[in-house]
Structure formats: structure tokens, C-alpha cells
């Protein structure tokens, strides 16, 4: 382990670089640096040699060429234990560079700006930086490479303990981090440019590169004989299962994560205090209330049988009384809310296995994003389903009453989060029965009615949402037979006229949304 004699520092993101460089200088390290970084360090009183002086070649072409020089790359890549390398370096007057501290032009932040032009994007593709990072990471036996300012302290701690050197184990770990970083950087460039070549489809690049970070290992996957892990998107910001903080409880399982995502994304749709209870990726009870206690109580009563071992999501801070009502009444796997009061945490602490999650508040309008679904040997990519309806059109002789309309919109929102074929009966901003994941729409309707019957809730006077159109009038006949008074569905069937006539015959008010919400 040799002492660090010379470091090249060239950073766009300058957090902590002055303090770090000052500490390096304290170990007698000679610092080489580029334009803006050198200026900053000099202003802080740190002795710096310009890279152009080191190479004997000026920075040029608006900074496109600064460090791309054999004296830089020879100094980084030369193997210190290889006599032929050492001789060549001496022959050409190449001095070793033992540490490279580089982070890159902010390509992703630049293209995230709405007014970003192609020229802005191109100028923010870093060339010299990744080249140095890759050189240093390749020669990690002899060179320390730092791409993340979070590692400045790690390096300084080691130098302190060793009198100015960094171990090969740390060098290797830092090098791996570099290749992860440059892979993500190039992936972002290729995705952004690729979406603009016109060779892919619309905004989809010809080759899609994705990077996810390991967030959590787990005991097993969907079933105990499958192994599993949870990866999260780099830079994901919106409050979600991926950003949520676990306050207490057992480690989240594979199924917990999927179900908590389903519950949270469903509850996000409501502005009034709401509760969503999910089992196996489907909402089994959803309700709004004056407060979340009332919402939970109503949601639970929809289907107490299914709520057992469920996942419960709220769109308001979890308070003490609601937490108490849950833990005293039922077995629950996960509770998630944007915030959790201290007192609520203490109540849940009595059930040490219950996973309690706090995810923060979300924006009213989520940013557009893609949804991905693996198939064997490939992946389906689409815009996430973030819309609700195209237009609301009353198609029957009778228009829904205001109260029916409120319930129709409530059940429509829920239906969007129920696996297809989805039928949701609802009343008073509460689900009455949910029929999910059936191969026939009529069967989903029958199941929704059975669920209501099991919970002892009459369907009479409820409204009904269907995630896709009714292909035949039997869906409406069936709804009428259980007492449904109003229906919301996308419309668009060949037999719409027949279906509307059926609704009129039964005195049912029906609204078309012109938007389907299949969910698989
Ligand atoms: N062209 C080069 O030779 C080159 N060498 C280093 N850079 C980058 O220049 C940036 C630092 O520039 P400055 O020190 O002038 O603020 C770093 O993000 C570094 O990755 C370069 N810029 C782009 O490729």
C-alpha cells in the first residue's frame, strides 16, 4: 500500500471538495486540477497545479479537451509493479497519478429541464471525466478513484489510519462503484438520445438501458422456494413504497412490497381522508370518511374476512386512535401512511411484527412515468395509467343523481386498481363488494354481490363500476337484479345500444367515461 503522492481533482458537483482537497494537501499530496475546480481550490488557499501545466498542453475547444492527454492517462494507467511500464513512464516523462477525484457533467439534471435543447444535452455529455474514471478504476490496484463525495470521508479515515495510503480493498470497492456510475451515465445518455432518433417507437429508444439499486434482500420471493430481492430506481423521488421508511416490524416480504404498492397507489387517488385495504394486489375494502378512523372502519366492514392479514394504506397522517382500532381489531401485515404520529407508533409497537411504514406526502399530479412488465425473454413498457376518464357522458334516459354521481366516481377510481375483469359495487363513498380478476365480467359481478352478502351489506341502492365495457346486456340485467341503480363504464362496445336499452328498461342511470382501465 503506497502513499498517495499526487491526486487529480476535476468535479462538476463541488460539494465537500474544498475540505477534502485541503485534507489531502495536509498529507503532502500534490493536487492537479481543471479550470473551475482549480479556481475554487485556489480561492480557498489550496496549492493547485493546473492540468495544462502538468501536461504542457492547454485546455481547449471550450473545455471539450482538458484531461485527454497521455501524461494524464499514462500517469493513471501505468502499473507501478510492472518494470516495463515504469521504464516507459520514465522515458516519456510521465509522472504517476495515485488518486482521481471526478464527478461528471450533470447530463440527467440538464435533460430533465423542460427547455433543454439538443445542444444543451450534447454539451453536458462528459468525455474526459468518464475516461479518467474508467482508467483509474481499471488500475485500482495502484490508484484510488472517488466518484461520490459521500466517499471523501471514507478515504480520509483510511489515510489517517495508515499515514496517507488507501487499501486495495477500498480501491476495489470504489472502482466497482465507478463502473456502476459510468454505466448509469451512459445509459441515461443512450436512453435520452435513443428516444430522439426516430428509430424506436415514440419515446421508446431502440435499446433500453435501466439501472436499479439493491434496496433490500429478503428471505424468499413470491414463494418460499424462490429467492428474491427489492431494487429501486435511481433518483426516484415521489412518495412510494420505494422511498418509504420502515418504522418497525418484520422485514418486508416480496408480496408485502407488491401489495403495499397497490394499496398506496390506490389511496393516492383520493383527496378526502381515505383508507384502502389490499389482499393479493386487489383492494378488498376502500372508503372515504370525515377522518381516517371513519374511512378505516367503513373499509374494514366491506369485507372483514379478506381484510384479515391485509395491507392498509392511508392518505393522511396515521393517528393514535386509528392505529389502536386497527391493532385491536385485526391481524395486519403492513400499515402505510404519509406520516405517523409518535403516539400511533407507540400503539403499533405493541404488535412488534406489524410493518409500519411512513412514505411522506405525494404531489397532487404525479409526473408521467413508465410501467414495466417482464415476460419470458422480454419486457413490456407503457405509460403508467395516470388518467381517470376522457369525458363523462350520461347515456341513459335517467341521469344519475348528485349522490349517485359521487358514488360512481368513487367506485370508478377503485375499479382502476382492481385486477381485470373488475366490478366494484359502492355506496356512500365506500365499497360494497369487489369482484376481481375473473375471466368473465359477469362472474366478477356475481363475486362482488357474494362479497357484499358475506359482509351483510345490501347491494340494493348501490352503484356499479366496470373497468371495461359490457359486451352484452347481461351485465346490466345482472346489476338490476341485485338492485344497482347507476353504472359507470367506458362504453365502446359493438352492442352499446343494447346495453343502454337494458339500463333504460331497468331505470338505471349510466355514465360512459371513454377510458378503459384494464389492470393485469
Ligand atoms: N474534456 C476533458 O478532457 C474533461 N476532463 C474533465 N472533464 C470534466 O470537467 C468537469 C470539471 O470541470 P471544471 O473543473 O472546469 O469545473 C468534471 O465534471 C470533469 O468530468 C472534462 N470535460 C468533458 O469532457
Coordinates of C-alpha atoms and ligand atoms in Angstrom, one line a residue:
X1 CA 0.0 0.0 0.0
X2 CA 1.8 3.1 -1.3
X3 CA 1.2 6.6 0.0
X4 CA -0.9 8.9 -2.2
X5 CA 1.6 11.3 -3.8
X6 CA -0.5 13.0 -6.5
X7 CA -4.3 13.5 -7.0
X8 CA -6.2 14.8 -10.0
X9 CA -9.4 16.6 -8.9
X10 CA -11.9 17.6 -11.5
X11 CA -15.5 17.9 -10.3
X12 CA -18.8 19.4 -11.6
X13 CA -20.6 18.7 -8.3
X14 CA -18.3 20.6 -5.9
X15 CA -19.9 19.6 -2.5
X16 CA -17.1 19.0 0.1
X17 CA -14.3 19.2 -2.5
X18 CA -12.5 22.1 -0.8
X19 CA -12.4 20.4 2.6
X20 CA -11.3 17.1 1.0
X21 CA -8.6 18.7 -1.0
X22 CA -7.3 20.7 2.0
X23 CA -7.1 17.4 3.9
X24 CA -5.2 15.8 1.0
X25 CA -2.8 18.7 0.9
X26 CA -2.2 18.2 4.6
X27 CA -0.8 14.7 3.7
X28 CA 1.6 16.3 1.3
X29 CA -0.5 15.2 -1.8
X30 CA 0.2 17.3 -4.9
X31 CA -3.1 18.4 -6.4
X32 CA -3.7 18.7 -10.1
X33 CA -6.9 20.2 -11.2
X34 CA -9.0 21.6 -14.1
X35 CA -10.4 25.1 -14.8
X36 CA -13.4 25.7 -12.5
X37 CA -12.2 23.2 -9.8
X38 CA -8.7 24.7 -9.7
X39 CA -10.1 28.2 -9.4
X40 CA -12.3 27.2 -6.4
X41 CA -9.5 25.4 -4.6
X42 CA -7.1 28.3 -5.2
X43 CA -9.6 30.8 -3.8
X44 CA -9.8 28.6 -0.7
X45 CA -6.0 28.9 -0.4
X46 CA -5.1 25.4 -1.5
X47 CA -2.0 25.0 -3.7
X48 CA -3.0 23.5 -7.1
X49 CA -1.2 22.7 -10.3
X50 CA -3.3 23.2 -13.5
X51 CA -3.6 20.0 -15.5
X52 CA -2.5 22.1 -18.5
X53 CA 0.8 22.8 -16.8
X54 CA 1.2 19.1 -15.9
X55 CA 0.6 18.0 -19.5
X56 CA 2.2 21.0 -21.2
X57 CA -0.9 21.2 -23.3
X58 CA -3.7 23.9 -22.9
X59 CA -7.3 23.2 -22.1
X60 CA -9.1 23.8 -25.4
X61 CA -12.2 23.6 -27.6
X62 CA -14.5 25.1 -24.9
X63 CA -13.3 22.5 -22.3
X64 CA -14.0 19.6 -24.6
X65 CA -10.3 18.7 -24.3
X66 CA -8.8 19.2 -20.8
X67 CA -7.5 16.0 -19.4
X68 CA -7.5 13.8 -22.5
X69 CA -3.7 13.5 -22.6
X70 CA -1.2 10.6 -22.4
X71 CA 0.5 12.3 -19.5
X72 CA -2.8 12.1 -17.6
X73 CA -3.8 8.6 -18.8
X74 CA -0.3 7.2 -18.7
X75 CA 0.0 8.6 -15.1
X76 CA -3.2 6.8 -14.1
X77 CA -2.9 3.6 -16.1
X78 CA 0.8 2.7 -15.6
X79 CA 1.2 -0.4 -13.4
X80 CA 3.6 0.5 -10.6
X81 CA 4.8 -3.1 -10.2
X82 CA 5.5 -3.6 -13.9
X83 CA 9.1 -2.6 -14.7
X84 CA 8.3 -2.2 -18.4
X85 CA 5.5 0.2 -17.5
X86 CA 7.7 2.1 -15.1
X87 CA 10.5 2.4 -17.7
X88 CA 8.1 3.7 -20.4
X89 CA 6.7 6.2 -18.0
X90 CA 10.2 7.5 -17.2
X91 CA 11.2 7.5 -20.9
X92 CA 8.2 9.8 -21.7
X93 CA 8.3 11.9 -18.5
X94 CA 5.0 10.6 -17.3
X95 CA 4.5 11.1 -13.5
X96 CA 2.2 8.8 -11.6
X97 CA -1.3 10.0 -10.5
X98 CA -2.4 8.0 -7.5
X99 CA -5.8 9.3 -6.9
X100 CA -8.6 10.5 -9.3
X101 CA -11.5 12.5 -7.9
X102 CA -14.0 13.1 -10.6
X103 CA -17.7 13.6 -11.0
X104 CA -19.4 14.2 -14.2
X105 CA -21.3 16.9 -16.2
X106 CA -24.9 16.9 -14.9
X107 CA -26.4 15.2 -18.0
X108 CA -29.6 13.9 -16.3
X109 CA -30.3 17.2 -14.5
X110 CA -29.8 19.0 -17.8
X111 CA -32.2 16.9 -19.8
X112 CA -34.8 16.9 -17.0
X113 CA -35.3 20.7 -17.7
X114 CA -38.3 21.4 -19.8
X115 CA -36.4 23.8 -22.1
X116 CA -33.4 21.6 -22.6
X117 CA -32.2 21.7 -26.3
X118 CA -30.3 19.1 -28.1
X119 CA -27.2 21.4 -27.9
X120 CA -27.5 21.7 -24.1
X121 CA -27.8 17.9 -23.8
X122 CA -24.8 17.3 -26.1
X123 CA -22.6 19.8 -24.3
X124 CA -23.4 18.1 -21.0
X125 CA -22.1 14.7 -22.1
X126 CA -18.9 14.4 -20.2
X127 CA -16.0 12.8 -22.1
X128 CA -12.8 13.4 -20.2
X129 CA -14.4 12.6 -16.8
X130 CA -15.6 9.1 -17.6
X131 CA -12.3 8.4 -19.4
X132 CA -10.3 9.2 -16.3
X133 CA -12.8 7.3 -14.0
X134 CA -12.6 4.2 -16.2
X135 CA -8.7 4.4 -16.4
X136 CA -8.4 4.8 -12.6
X137 CA -11.0 2.1 -11.9
X138 CA -9.1 -0.3 -14.2
X139 CA -5.8 0.3 -12.4
X140 CA -7.5 0.1 -9.0
X141 CA -4.5 -1.9 -7.6
X142 CA -2.5 1.3 -7.7
X143 CA -5.0 4.1 -7.9
X144 CA -7.8 5.3 -5.7
X145 CA -10.8 6.7 -7.6
X146 CA -13.6 8.7 -5.9
X147 CA -16.8 9.5 -7.9
X148 CA -19.1 10.1 -5.0
X149 CA -18.5 12.9 -2.5
X150 CA -20.0 10.6 0.2
X151 CA -16.7 8.6 0.0
X152 CA -14.4 11.6 0.8
X153 CA -14.6 10.9 4.5
X154 CA -14.1 7.1 4.0
X155 CA -10.9 7.8 2.1
X156 CA -9.7 10.4 4.7
X157 CA -10.4 8.0 7.5
X158 CA -8.2 5.3 5.9
X159 CA -5.4 7.8 5.1
X160 CA -5.5 8.9 8.7
X161 CA -5.1 5.4 10.0
X162 CA -2.4 4.4 7.5
X163 CA -0.4 7.6 7.4
X164 CA -1.6 8.6 3.9
X165 CA -2.4 5.5 1.9
X166 CA -5.7 3.7 0.9
X167 CA -6.0 -0.1 1.0
X168 CA -6.5 -2.2 -2.1
X169 CA -9.8 -3.5 -0.8
X170 CA -11.2 0.1 -0.6
X171 CA -9.7 0.9 -4.0
X172 CA -11.5 -2.1 -5.5
X173 CA -14.8 -1.2 -3.9
X174 CA -14.5 2.4 -5.1
X175 CA -13.7 1.1 -8.6
X176 CA -16.8 -1.1 -8.8
X177 CA -18.8 2.0 -7.8
X178 CA -17.2 3.9 -10.7
X179 CA -18.3 1.3 -13.3
X180 CA -21.9 1.3 -11.9
X181 CA -21.8 5.1 -12.1
X182 CA -20.5 5.3 -15.7
X183 CA -22.8 2.5 -16.8
X184 CA -25.8 4.6 -15.5
X185 CA -24.4 7.7 -17.0
X186 CA -24.1 6.2 -20.5
X187 CA -27.5 4.5 -20.0
X188 CA -29.1 7.9 -19.4
X189 CA -27.4 9.4 -22.5
X190 CA -28.4 6.4 -24.7
X191 CA -32.0 6.4 -23.5
X192 CA -32.4 10.2 -24.0
X193 CA -30.8 10.3 -27.4
X194 CA -32.3 7.0 -28.4
X195 CA -35.8 8.3 -27.8
X196 CA -35.0 11.1 -30.3
X197 CA -33.6 9.0 -33.2
X198 CA -37.0 8.2 -34.6
X199 CA -35.8 4.6 -34.9
X200 CA -37.5 3.4 -31.8
X201 CA -41.3 3.9 -31.2
X202 CA -42.4 7.3 -30.0
X203 CA -40.5 8.0 -26.8
X204 CA -39.1 4.5 -26.6
X205 CA -35.4 4.1 -27.5
X206 CA -34.2 1.3 -29.7
X207 CA -32.2 -0.1 -26.8
X208 CA -33.5 0.5 -23.3
X209 CA -30.9 0.6 -20.5
X210 CA -32.1 0.6 -16.9
X211 CA -30.4 0.8 -13.6
X212 CA -31.9 -0.2 -10.3
X213 CA -30.1 -0.2 -6.9
X214 CA -30.4 -3.1 -4.5
X215 CA -32.6 -1.8 -1.6
X216 CA -33.2 -5.0 0.3
X217 CA -32.6 -8.7 0.3
X218 CA -35.4 -10.9 1.5
X219 CA -35.9 -14.4 2.9
X220 CA -37.6 -15.5 -0.2
X221 CA -39.6 -14.4 -3.3
X222 CA -43.2 -14.8 -4.1
X223 CA -43.0 -18.4 -2.7
X224 CA -40.5 -19.8 -0.2
X225 CA -38.7 -21.9 -2.9
X226 CA -37.9 -18.7 -4.9
X227 CA -35.2 -16.3 -3.9
X228 CA -36.0 -12.6 -4.1
X229 CA -34.7 -9.0 -3.7
X230 CA -36.0 -5.5 -4.0
X231 CA -34.4 -3.0 -6.3
X232 CA -35.3 0.7 -6.5
X233 CA -35.0 3.2 -9.3
X234 CA -32.1 5.6 -9.1
X235 CA -33.3 9.0 -8.1
X236 CA -36.9 8.0 -7.5
X237 CA -38.5 10.9 -5.6
X238 CA -42.3 10.7 -5.4
X239 CA -43.5 9.2 -2.2
X240 CA -43.9 5.5 -2.8
X241 CA -43.1 2.0 -1.5
X242 CA -39.6 2.6 -2.9
X243 CA -39.0 5.7 -0.8
X244 CA -40.9 4.7 2.3
X245 CA -39.2 4.4 5.7
X246 CA -40.0 1.4 7.8
X247 CA -40.6 2.4 11.4
X248 CA -41.0 -1.0 12.8
X249 CA -41.9 -4.6 12.2
X250 CA -40.6 -7.7 10.4
X251 CA -38.6 -7.3 7.2
X252 CA -41.0 -6.6 4.2
X253 CA -41.5 -9.7 2.1
X254 CA -41.8 -9.8 -1.7
X255 CA -45.6 -10.0 -1.5
X256 CA -45.7 -7.2 1.1
X257 CA -43.9 -4.9 -1.2
X258 CA -46.2 -5.6 -4.2
X259 CA -49.4 -5.3 -2.1
X260 CA -48.3 -2.2 -0.3
X261 CA -47.5 -0.6 -3.6
X262 CA -51.1 -1.5 -4.8
X263 CA -52.7 -0.1 -1.7
X264 CA -50.6 3.1 -1.6
X265 CA -51.1 3.9 -5.3
X266 CA -54.9 3.4 -4.9
X267 CA -55.2 5.6 -1.8
X268 CA -53.3 8.4 -3.6
X269 CA -56.2 8.9 -5.9
X270 CA -58.4 10.4 -3.2
X271 CA -58.2 13.9 -1.7
X272 CA -60.7 13.3 1.1
X273 CA -59.4 11.1 4.1
X274 CA -59.3 7.6 2.6
X275 CA -58.4 4.0 3.5
X276 CA -57.5 1.2 1.2
X277 CA -57.2 -2.4 2.4
X278 CA -55.4 -4.7 -0.1
X279 CA -55.2 -8.5 -0.2
X280 CA -53.2 -10.2 -3.0
X281 CA -52.8 -7.0 -5.0
X282 CA -56.6 -6.2 -5.0
X283 CA -58.4 -3.7 -2.9
X284 CA -60.9 -5.6 -0.8
X285 CA -62.2 -2.6 1.1
X286 CA -61.9 1.1 0.2
X287 CA -63.7 4.0 1.8
X288 CA -63.6 7.7 2.4
X289 CA -64.6 9.4 5.7
X290 CA -64.6 12.6 7.7
X291 CA -61.3 11.3 9.1
X292 CA -59.2 8.2 8.5
X293 CA -60.7 6.4 11.5
X294 CA -64.1 6.6 9.9
X295 CA -62.6 5.6 6.5
X296 CA -60.8 2.6 8.0
X297 CA -64.0 1.5 9.8
X298 CA -66.0 1.6 6.6
X299 CA -63.3 0.0 4.5
X300 CA -62.9 -2.9 7.0
X301 CA -66.6 -3.6 7.2
X302 CA -66.8 -4.0 3.4
X303 CA -65.0 -7.4 3.7
X304 CA -63.7 -8.3 7.2
X305 CA -62.9 -11.8 6.0
X306 CA -60.5 -10.6 3.3
X307 CA -59.1 -7.8 5.5
X308 CA -57.5 -10.4 7.8
X309 CA -53.8 -10.2 7.1
X310 CA -54.2 -7.3 4.8
X311 CA -52.2 -4.3 3.9
X312 CA -53.7 -1.0 5.0
X313 CA -52.9 2.4 3.3
X314 CA -54.0 5.9 4.3
X315 CA -53.6 9.3 2.6
X316 CA -53.4 11.2 5.9
X317 CA -51.2 11.1 9.0
X318 CA -51.8 7.9 11.0
X319 CA -53.1 8.9 14.4
X320 CA -53.2 7.1 17.7
X321 CA -56.9 6.2 17.7
X322 CA -56.9 4.8 14.2
X323 CA -53.7 2.8 14.9
X324 CA -55.4 1.4 18.1
X325 CA -58.6 0.5 16.2
X326 CA -56.5 -1.5 13.7
X327 CA -54.3 -3.4 16.0
X328 CA -57.1 -4.2 18.5
X329 CA -59.4 -5.4 15.7
X330 CA -57.4 -7.3 13.2
X331 CA -54.3 -9.1 12.1
X332 CA -52.5 -6.7 9.7
X333 CA -49.3 -7.2 7.7
X334 CA -48.4 -3.7 6.8
X335 CA -49.7 -0.2 7.6
X336 CA -48.5 2.7 5.4
X337 CA -49.3 6.4 5.7
X338 CA -47.6 9.6 4.5
X339 CA -46.9 10.3 8.2
X340 CA -47.2 8.5 11.5
X341 CA -47.6 10.3 14.8
X342 CA -45.3 9.4 17.7
X343 CA -48.4 8.1 19.7
X344 CA -49.5 5.9 16.8
X345 CA -46.1 4.4 16.5
X346 CA -46.2 3.6 20.2
X347 CA -49.6 1.9 19.8
X348 CA -48.3 -0.3 16.9
X349 CA -45.2 -1.1 18.8
X350 CA -47.3 -3.5 21.0
X351 CA -47.5 -5.7 17.8
X352 CA -43.8 -6.0 17.0
X353 CA -44.3 -7.9 13.8
X354 CA -46.6 -5.4 12.1
X355 CA -44.6 -3.4 9.5
X356 CA -45.3 0.2 10.0
X357 CA -44.3 2.5 7.1
X358 CA -44.1 6.2 6.6
X359 CA -43.7 7.4 3.0
X360 CA -44.1 11.2 3.0
X361 CA -46.7 13.2 1.1
X362 CA -47.1 13.0 -2.7
X363 CA -47.8 15.7 -5.3
X364 CA -51.4 16.1 -6.5
X365 CA -50.4 15.4 -10.1
X366 CA -47.7 12.7 -10.4
X367 CA -45.0 13.1 -13.0
X368 CA -45.5 10.9 -16.1
X369 CA -43.6 7.6 -15.9
X370 CA -43.4 4.2 -17.5
X371 CA -44.7 0.9 -16.3
X372 CA -42.6 -2.3 -17.0
X373 CA -43.7 -5.9 -17.0
X374 CA -41.4 -8.8 -17.6
X375 CA -42.4 -11.6 -19.9
X376 CA -40.2 -14.5 -20.6
X377 CA -37.4 -13.2 -22.8
X378 CA -38.7 -9.7 -22.9
X379 CA -40.3 -6.7 -21.3
X380 CA -43.5 -4.7 -22.0
X381 CA -43.2 -1.0 -21.5
X382 CA -46.0 1.5 -21.4
X383 CA -47.0 4.9 -20.0
X384 CA -48.3 4.5 -16.4
X385 CA -52.1 4.7 -16.2
X386 CA -52.3 8.1 -14.5
X387 CA -55.5 9.3 -16.1
X388 CA -59.1 8.8 -14.9
X389 CA -61.5 9.4 -17.8
X390 CA -61.7 11.2 -21.2
X391 CA -65.2 12.6 -20.7
X392 CA -68.2 11.8 -18.6
X393 CA -71.3 11.3 -20.7
X394 CA -74.7 10.3 -19.4
X395 CA -76.1 7.8 -22.0
X396 CA -79.4 6.8 -20.4
X397 CA -82.7 8.5 -20.2
X398 CA -82.2 8.9 -16.5
X399 CA -79.2 11.0 -15.4
X400 CA -77.5 10.0 -12.1
X401 CA -78.5 12.0 -9.0
X402 CA -75.6 14.1 -7.5
X403 CA -75.3 11.4 -4.8
X404 CA -75.1 8.6 -7.4
X405 CA -72.6 10.6 -9.4
X406 CA -70.3 11.0 -6.3
X407 CA -70.5 7.2 -5.7
X408 CA -69.9 6.5 -9.4
X409 CA -66.7 8.5 -9.4
X410 CA -65.6 6.8 -6.2
X411 CA -66.2 3.3 -7.5
X412 CA -64.6 4.2 -10.8
X413 CA -61.4 5.3 -9.0
X414 CA -61.4 2.0 -7.1
X415 CA -62.1 -0.1 -10.2
X416 CA -58.9 1.3 -11.8
X417 CA -56.9 -0.5 -9.1
X418 CA -58.8 -3.8 -9.3
X419 CA -57.4 -6.6 -11.5
X420 CA -59.5 -7.2 -14.6
X421 CA -62.2 -8.1 -15.1
X422 CA -63.1 -5.6 -12.4
X423 CA -66.5 -4.9 -11.0
X424 CA -67.0 -2.6 -8.0
X425 CA -70.2 -2.0 -6.1
X426 CA -70.2 1.0 -3.9
X427 CA -72.4 3.4 -1.9
X428 CA -71.8 6.3 0.4
X429 CA -68.1 6.6 -0.7
X430 CA -67.5 3.0 0.4
X431 CA -67.0 -0.2 -1.5
X432 CA -70.0 -2.6 -1.0
X433 CA -68.4 -5.5 -3.0
X434 CA -65.4 -6.0 -5.2
X435 CA -65.2 -8.7 -7.9
X436 CA -61.6 -9.0 -9.2
X437 CA -59.5 -10.9 -11.7
X438 CA -62.2 -13.1 -13.3
X439 CA -62.1 -14.2 -16.9
X440 CA -65.8 -13.2 -17.3
X441 CA -67.2 -9.8 -16.4
X442 CA -70.5 -11.4 -15.3
X443 CA -68.6 -13.6 -12.9
X444 CA -66.8 -10.6 -11.4
X445 CA -70.2 -9.0 -10.8
X446 CA -71.5 -12.2 -9.2
X447 CA -68.5 -12.3 -6.9
X448 CA -68.9 -8.7 -5.9
X449 CA -72.5 -9.5 -4.9
X450 CA -71.4 -12.6 -3.0
X451 CA -68.8 -10.5 -1.1
X452 CA -71.5 -8.0 -0.2
X453 CA -73.8 -10.7 1.0
X454 CA -71.0 -12.3 3.2
X455 CA -70.3 -8.9 4.8
X456 CA -74.1 -8.5 5.4
X457 CA -74.2 -5.3 3.2
X458 CA -77.2 -5.0 0.9
X459 CA -76.3 -4.2 -2.7
X460 CA -79.8 -2.6 -3.1
X461 CA -79.3 1.1 -3.9
X462 CA -75.6 0.7 -4.7
X463 CA -73.8 1.9 -7.9
X464 CA -71.5 -0.2 -10.0
X465 CA -68.2 0.5 -11.9
X466 CA -66.8 -1.8 -14.6
X467 CA -63.2 -1.3 -15.7
X468 CA -64.1 -2.1 -19.4
X469 CA -67.3 -2.1 -21.5
X470 CA -70.1 -4.7 -21.1
X471 CA -70.0 -6.8 -24.3
X472 CA -73.7 -7.9 -23.7
X473 CA -76.7 -6.6 -21.9
X474 CA -76.5 -9.4 -19.3
X475 CA -74.1 -7.3 -17.3
X476 CA -76.9 -4.7 -16.9
X477 CA -79.6 -7.3 -16.3
X478 CA -77.5 -8.8 -13.6
X479 CA -76.8 -5.4 -12.0
X480 CA -80.6 -4.6 -12.0
X481 CA -81.3 -8.0 -10.4
X482 CA -79.2 -7.2 -7.3
X483 CA -80.6 -3.6 -7.0
X484 CA -77.8 -1.4 -8.6
X485 CA -79.3 2.0 -9.5
X486 CA -76.4 3.5 -11.5
X487 CA -73.4 2.3 -13.6
X488 CA -70.1 3.8 -14.8
X489 CA -68.2 2.1 -17.6
X490 CA -66.0 3.2 -20.5
X491 CA -68.6 2.3 -23.3
X492 CA -67.3 1.5 -26.7
X493 CA -68.9 -2.0 -27.2
X494 CA -70.4 -3.0 -30.5
X495 CA -73.6 -3.6 -28.6
X496 CA -73.6 -0.3 -26.6
X497 CA -77.1 0.4 -27.9
X498 CA -78.4 -2.9 -26.5
X499 CA -76.6 -2.3 -23.2
X500 CA -78.1 1.3 -22.9
X501 CA -81.5 0.0 -23.7
X502 CA -81.2 -2.6 -20.9
X503 CA -80.2 0.2 -18.5
X504 CA -83.2 2.3 -19.6
X505 CA -85.5 -0.7 -19.2
X506 CA -84.4 -1.1 -15.6
X507 CA -84.4 2.6 -14.8
X508 CA -80.6 2.5 -14.3
X509 CA -78.6 5.7 -14.9
X510 CA -75.4 5.0 -16.8
X511 CA -72.3 7.2 -17.5
X512 CA -69.6 6.5 -20.1
X513 CA -66.0 7.5 -19.4
X514 CA -64.5 6.8 -22.8
X515 CA -61.4 5.5 -21.0
X516 CA -60.7 1.8 -20.1
X517 CA -58.7 0.8 -17.1
X518 CA -57.6 -2.8 -17.6
X519 CA -55.1 -3.9 -14.9
X520 CA -53.3 -7.3 -15.1
Ligands
LIG1 N1 -12.8 17.2 -21.7 C1 -12.0 16.8 -20.8 O1 -10.9 16.5 -21.0 C2 -12.5 16.8 -19.4 N2 -11.8 16.5 -18.3 C3 -12.5 16.6 -17.2 N3 -13.8 17.0 -17.6 C4 -14.9 17.3 -16.7 O2 -14.8 18.6 -16.3 C5 -15.6 18.8 -15.1 C6 -14.8 19.8 -14.2 O3 -14.6 20.9 -14.8 P1 -14.1 22.3 -14.1 O4 -13.0 21.8 -13.2 O5 -13.7 23.2 -15.2 O6 -15.3 22.8 -13.3 C7 -15.7 17.4 -14.5 O7 -17.1 17.1 -14.5 C8 -14.9 16.5 -15.4 O8 -15.5 15.3 -15.5 C9 -13.8 17.1 -18.9 N4 -14.9 17.6 -19.6 C10 -15.6 16.9 -20.5 O9 -15.4 16.1 -21.2

